[in-house]
Short mmCIF file of C-alpha atoms in Angstrom, two decimals:
data_model
loop_
_atom_site.label_atom_id
_atom_site.label_comp_id
_atom_site.label_asym_id
_atom_site.label_seq_id
_atom_site.Cartn_x
_atom_site.Cartn_y
_atom_site.Cartn_z
CA UNK A 1 85.75 108.25 98.17
CA UNK A 2 88.60 105.89 98.96
CA UNK A 3 88.35 102.24 97.87
CA UNK A 4 91.76 101.19 99.11
CA UNK A 5 91.44 98.06 101.21
CA UNK A 6 87.78 97.40 100.28
CA UNK A 7 88.36 98.06 96.57
CA UNK A 8 87.69 94.48 95.47
CA UNK A 9 84.43 94.05 97.39
CA UNK A 10 83.16 97.48 96.38
CA UNK A 11 83.94 96.94 92.72
CA UNK A 12 82.31 93.51 92.74
CA UNK A 13 79.25 95.14 94.24
CA UNK A 14 79.39 97.68 91.43
CA UNK A 15 79.45 94.80 88.95
CA UNK A 16 76.22 93.41 90.36
CA UNK A 17 74.55 96.83 90.29
CA UNK A 18 75.68 97.29 86.70
CA UNK A 19 73.84 94.11 85.65
CA UNK A 20 76.59 91.50 85.64
CA UNK A 21 75.29 87.94 85.83
CA UNK A 22 71.65 88.79 84.90
CA UNK A 23 69.36 85.91 83.97
CA UNK A 24 68.22 85.21 80.43
CA UNK A 25 64.91 86.72 79.22
CA UNK A 26 61.76 84.72 80.10
CA UNK A 27 60.87 84.02 76.46
CA UNK A 28 64.13 82.19 75.72
CA UNK A 29 63.78 78.87 77.46
CA UNK A 30 66.89 76.75 77.79
CA UNK A 31 66.73 72.94 77.78
CA UNK A 32 66.50 71.45 81.24
CA UNK A 33 69.83 69.69 80.85
CA UNK A 34 71.66 72.74 79.37
CA UNK A 35 74.74 74.05 81.25
CA UNK A 36 74.32 77.25 83.29
CA UNK A 37 74.45 80.43 81.24
CA UNK A 38 77.86 82.13 81.31
CA UNK A 39 78.00 85.32 83.36
CA UNK A 40 78.65 88.60 81.58
CA UNK A 41 82.34 89.42 81.44
CA UNK A 42 83.55 91.97 83.99
CA UNK A 43 87.15 93.06 84.37
CA UNK A 44 88.63 94.84 87.37
CA UNK A 45 91.47 97.32 86.81
CA UNK A 46 94.76 95.48 86.57
CA UNK A 47 96.69 95.86 89.81
CA UNK A 48 100.46 96.18 89.49
CA UNK A 49 102.81 94.97 92.23
CA UNK A 50 104.99 97.82 93.44
CA UNK A 51 108.71 97.34 93.71
CA UNK A 52 110.74 99.65 96.01
CA UNK A 53 112.32 102.67 94.37
CA UNK A 54 115.99 103.28 95.17
CA UNK A 55 118.57 105.87 94.22
CA UNK A 56 121.93 107.00 95.61
CA UNK A 57 121.97 110.06 97.83
CA UNK A 58 123.28 113.41 96.68
CA UNK A 59 126.49 113.62 98.74
CA UNK A 60 128.05 116.87 99.90
CA UNK A 61 131.01 117.24 102.24
CA UNK A 62 130.59 119.92 104.87
CA UNK A 63 133.16 122.69 104.74
CA UNK A 64 134.77 124.79 107.43
CA UNK A 65 132.74 127.95 108.09
CA UNK A 66 133.92 130.96 106.11
CA UNK A 67 134.00 133.14 109.22
CA UNK A 68 134.36 132.81 112.94
CA UNK A 69 130.65 133.30 113.57
CA UNK A 70 129.29 134.39 116.94
CA UNK A 71 126.95 131.45 117.43
CA UNK A 72 123.87 131.92 119.62
CA UNK A 73 123.93 130.12 122.97
CA UNK A 74 120.28 129.05 122.85
CA UNK A 75 116.93 129.52 121.17
CA UNK A 76 115.87 131.52 124.21
CA UNK A 77 118.24 134.36 123.32
CA UNK A 78 115.91 136.95 121.67
CA UNK A 79 118.72 138.31 119.47
CA UNK A 80 118.89 135.13 117.47
CA UNK A 81 115.39 134.32 116.31
CA UNK A 82 114.56 133.92 112.63
CA UNK A 83 113.18 137.44 112.27
CA UNK A 84 116.35 138.96 113.73
CA UNK A 85 118.44 136.96 111.30
CA UNK A 86 116.37 137.99 108.29
CA UNK A 87 116.29 141.70 109.12
CA UNK A 88 119.19 142.28 111.48
CA UNK A 89 122.19 140.62 109.86
CA UNK A 90 122.90 138.32 112.81
CA UNK A 91 123.30 134.56 113.00
CA UNK A 92 119.90 132.91 113.29
CA UNK A 93 119.22 129.94 115.56
CA UNK A 94 116.53 128.06 113.63
CA UNK A 95 116.32 124.50 115.01
CA UNK A 96 117.97 122.06 117.37
CA UNK A 97 118.08 118.46 118.54
CA UNK A 98 119.19 119.21 122.12
CA UNK A 99 119.62 115.61 123.26
CA UNK A 100 122.37 115.16 120.63
CA UNK A 101 124.01 118.58 121.01
CA UNK A 102 122.98 119.51 117.46
CA UNK A 103 121.72 122.85 116.18
CA UNK A 104 120.89 124.53 112.87
CA UNK A 105 122.10 128.12 112.40
CA UNK A 106 121.66 130.49 109.48
CA UNK A 107 124.72 132.57 108.66
CA UNK A 108 124.19 136.29 107.94
CA UNK A 109 123.28 137.03 104.34
CA UNK A 110 126.24 137.37 102.02
CA UNK A 111 126.73 139.97 99.29
CA UNK A 112 125.22 137.58 96.73
CA UNK A 113 122.05 137.31 98.81
CA UNK A 114 122.72 133.77 100.00
CA UNK A 115 122.85 132.51 103.57
CA UNK A 116 124.74 129.27 104.20
CA UNK A 117 123.44 126.74 106.70
CA UNK A 118 125.67 126.16 109.72
CA UNK A 119 125.26 122.75 111.36
CA UNK A 120 126.73 122.10 114.77
CA UNK A 121 126.81 118.53 116.04
CA UNK A 122 128.68 118.21 119.29
CA UNK A 123 132.18 119.56 118.69
CA UNK A 124 131.74 119.57 114.90
CA UNK A 125 130.65 122.61 112.91
CA UNK A 126 130.18 122.63 109.13
CA UNK A 127 128.75 124.93 106.49
CA UNK A 128 126.39 123.82 103.69
CA UNK A 129 124.73 125.59 100.77
CA UNK A 130 121.13 124.56 101.43
CA UNK A 131 117.78 126.11 100.64
CA UNK A 132 116.04 126.16 103.99
CA UNK A 133 113.52 129.00 104.24
CA UNK A 134 110.62 130.08 102.06
CA UNK A 135 108.87 133.46 102.13
CA UNK A 136 106.52 131.94 104.70
CA UNK A 137 109.47 131.40 107.05
CA UNK A 138 108.78 127.75 107.85
CA UNK A 139 111.64 126.66 110.09
CA UNK A 140 113.76 123.54 109.56
CA UNK A 141 113.26 120.46 111.77
CA UNK A 142 115.98 118.30 113.32
CA UNK A 143 116.17 114.86 114.90
CA UNK A 144 118.91 112.38 115.73
CA UNK A 145 118.68 108.58 115.65
CA UNK A 146 120.15 105.51 113.97
CA UNK A 147 118.56 105.80 110.53
CA UNK A 148 120.48 102.98 108.81
CA UNK A 149 120.84 100.33 111.50
CA UNK A 150 124.61 100.63 111.88
CA UNK A 151 124.43 101.33 115.64
CA UNK A 152 125.57 104.90 115.07
CA UNK A 153 123.23 107.89 115.17
CA UNK A 154 122.70 110.08 112.13
CA UNK A 155 121.50 113.68 112.20
CA UNK A 156 118.19 114.18 110.38
CA UNK A 157 117.42 117.63 108.94
CA UNK A 158 114.21 118.48 107.07
CA UNK A 159 114.15 121.83 105.27
CA UNK A 160 111.09 123.48 103.76
CA UNK A 161 112.17 124.79 100.36
CA UNK A 162 109.04 125.56 98.34
CA UNK A 163 105.61 126.96 99.20
CA UNK A 164 102.67 128.54 97.42
CA UNK A 165 99.48 127.56 95.63
CA UNK A 166 99.87 123.89 94.76
CA UNK A 167 103.48 123.91 95.97
CA UNK A 168 104.81 122.35 99.18
CA UNK A 169 108.32 120.94 98.96
CA UNK A 170 110.69 119.71 101.64
CA UNK A 171 114.23 118.36 101.39
CA UNK A 172 115.56 115.52 103.54
CA UNK A 173 119.20 115.56 104.66
CA UNK A 174 120.90 112.80 106.64
CA UNK A 175 124.26 113.80 108.10
CA UNK A 176 126.94 111.35 109.17
CA UNK A 177 129.94 112.23 111.31
CA UNK A 178 133.33 110.84 110.37
CA UNK A 179 136.00 109.67 112.84
CA UNK A 180 137.75 113.03 112.50
CA UNK A 181 134.52 114.95 113.18
CA UNK A 182 133.82 115.93 109.58
CA UNK A 183 130.15 116.11 108.58
CA UNK A 184 128.86 114.64 105.32
CA UNK A 185 125.39 115.35 103.96
CA UNK A 186 123.42 112.58 102.23
CA UNK A 187 120.41 114.29 100.63
CA UNK A 188 117.31 112.50 99.37
CA UNK A 189 117.38 112.74 95.54
CA UNK A 190 114.46 114.68 94.07
CA UNK A 191 114.48 112.40 91.02
CA UNK A 192 112.75 109.65 93.04
CA UNK A 193 109.56 111.60 93.73
CA UNK A 194 109.64 113.78 90.63
CA UNK A 195 110.42 111.08 88.03
CA UNK A 196 110.14 107.56 89.47
CA UNK A 197 107.06 107.73 91.73
CA UNK A 198 104.77 108.89 88.87
CA UNK A 199 105.69 105.73 86.95
CA UNK A 200 103.81 103.77 89.62
CA UNK A 201 100.61 105.74 89.08
CA UNK A 202 97.75 104.61 86.88
CA UNK A 203 94.13 105.49 86.11
CA UNK A 204 91.12 103.36 85.22
CA UNK A 205 87.54 103.99 84.14
CA UNK A 206 84.98 101.45 85.29
CA UNK A 207 81.20 101.55 85.30
CA UNK A 208 81.16 105.27 84.57
CA UNK A 209 83.55 105.99 87.45
CA UNK A 210 87.23 107.01 87.37
CA UNK A 211 89.94 105.79 89.72
CA UNK A 212 93.50 106.75 90.57
CA UNK A 213 95.59 103.60 91.04
CA UNK A 214 98.71 102.84 93.03
CA UNK A 215 99.44 99.14 93.15
CA UNK A 216 96.37 97.43 94.66
CA UNK A 217 94.90 100.66 96.02
CA UNK A 218 92.30 102.80 94.27
CA UNK A 219 90.78 106.21 94.91
CA UNK A 220 87.78 107.52 93.01
CA UNK A 221 87.89 111.06 91.62
CA UNK A 222 86.18 113.28 89.07
CA UNK A 223 88.21 113.37 85.88
CA UNK A 224 86.29 115.96 83.86
CA UNK A 225 88.72 117.98 81.77
CA UNK A 226 91.83 116.05 82.90
CA UNK A 227 94.37 114.08 80.87
CA UNK A 228 94.23 110.58 82.35
CA UNK A 229 97.29 109.42 80.42
CA UNK A 230 99.87 111.60 82.20
CA UNK A 231 99.71 111.33 86.01
CA UNK A 232 102.46 113.10 87.93
CA UNK A 233 103.48 113.96 91.47
CA UNK A 234 103.02 117.70 90.97
CA UNK A 235 104.97 119.93 93.32
CA UNK A 236 104.29 118.29 96.68
CA UNK A 237 106.88 116.33 98.65
CA UNK A 238 107.26 116.15 102.40
CA UNK A 239 109.12 114.15 105.02
CA UNK A 240 108.54 113.31 108.66
CA UNK A 241 110.19 111.30 111.42
CA UNK A 242 108.31 108.53 113.21
CA UNK A 243 108.21 108.17 116.99
CA UNK A 244 110.01 104.83 116.70
CA UNK A 245 112.85 106.36 114.69
CA UNK A 246 111.77 105.78 111.10
CA UNK A 247 111.23 108.18 108.21
CA UNK A 248 108.19 108.71 106.02
CA UNK A 249 107.55 110.41 102.69
CA UNK A 250 104.29 112.06 101.64
CA UNK A 251 103.47 113.11 98.11
CA UNK A 252 100.64 113.64 95.67
CA UNK A 253 98.94 112.13 92.64
CA UNK A 254 97.96 114.79 90.14
CA UNK A 255 96.66 115.20 86.61
CA UNK A 256 96.53 118.21 84.32
CA UNK A 257 94.09 119.45 81.67
CA UNK A 258 95.29 118.52 78.15
CA UNK A 259 96.20 122.10 77.25
CA UNK A 260 97.58 123.26 80.60
CA UNK A 261 100.51 122.50 82.87
CA UNK A 262 98.54 123.51 85.98
CA UNK A 263 98.20 120.39 88.14
CA UNK A 264 94.97 119.13 89.65
CA UNK A 265 95.64 117.06 92.77
CA UNK A 266 93.33 114.06 92.98
CA UNK A 267 94.90 111.92 95.74
CA UNK A 268 97.67 111.77 98.33
CA UNK A 269 100.47 109.23 98.61
CA UNK A 270 102.84 108.05 101.30
CA UNK A 271 105.75 105.63 101.60
CA UNK A 272 108.31 104.47 104.12
CA UNK A 273 111.82 105.91 103.61
CA UNK A 274 114.77 103.57 104.08
CA UNK A 275 118.38 104.75 104.14
CA UNK A 276 121.44 102.53 104.09
CA UNK A 277 124.99 102.79 102.71
CA UNK A 278 124.29 106.12 101.05
CA UNK A 279 121.19 104.87 99.22
CA UNK A 280 117.59 105.99 99.76
CA UNK A 281 114.62 103.69 99.12
CA UNK A 282 110.88 104.33 99.06
CA UNK A 283 108.67 101.33 99.82
CA UNK A 284 105.29 100.34 101.30
CA UNK A 285 103.33 102.82 99.19
CA UNK A 286 99.80 103.92 100.04
CA UNK A 287 97.16 106.02 98.31
CA UNK A 288 94.67 108.27 100.13
CA UNK A 289 91.62 110.26 99.11
CA UNK A 290 91.54 114.00 99.71
CA UNK A 291 87.96 113.50 100.94
CA UNK A 292 89.00 111.57 104.05
#
């Protein structure tokens, strides 16, 4: 049950149900001119204001492709789908942002088992060592818009890098094109969601109920067998583009049993992603119940 925006009213109602402010027993009469009896003390969980979290991007310069690859002309060419790339040793055509002349290719697997990412953006072509496919073959996503307000478009690439039970991880790359056509990758640093976001989490027990806390927002959950002192973000991190051109992060609030590292996810989180001058910022955090 989510108590986000109605948390205060709901918890005050809980206080009344729990017996706060009850009258004195009938056999203890107070003088007629005595001051009103003080209400029983009741404390709400302390809400913490949330400051934005910022960190510099992980910067990688694109390099010239190692080979003169035969790049596919379009996604419609059946020779260049993801399955053909995985099994046939050809260049794969995995994603595109056609309005910007951008495309994401996967180079044939090398002897070491790796496959570099090839990014074409107009007349520019660069190679990057990215993780971009999981065993479930979830394809990358591309978009192109002005992400930092400098009146120049950036290329947005979201790669799915981890999947499985309790695991869903994406990486966010923002590419900028230099005057000479070189491509530079500004990657969202994992340290923000792995290390900094959990510092914003809290838990509280009130009236026999347990709540996950993120700033002024609360979500009730069952805490049986969980260590309330060590909330984390688990292994869930995702990114999406907004219709108006913004970026959004989604994550998780999880706890673990005292004697186990296996996470138990108790709530979902989201935040707006801001990017400017090579720095990423998460702000406007929200907390959601899995029961919604």
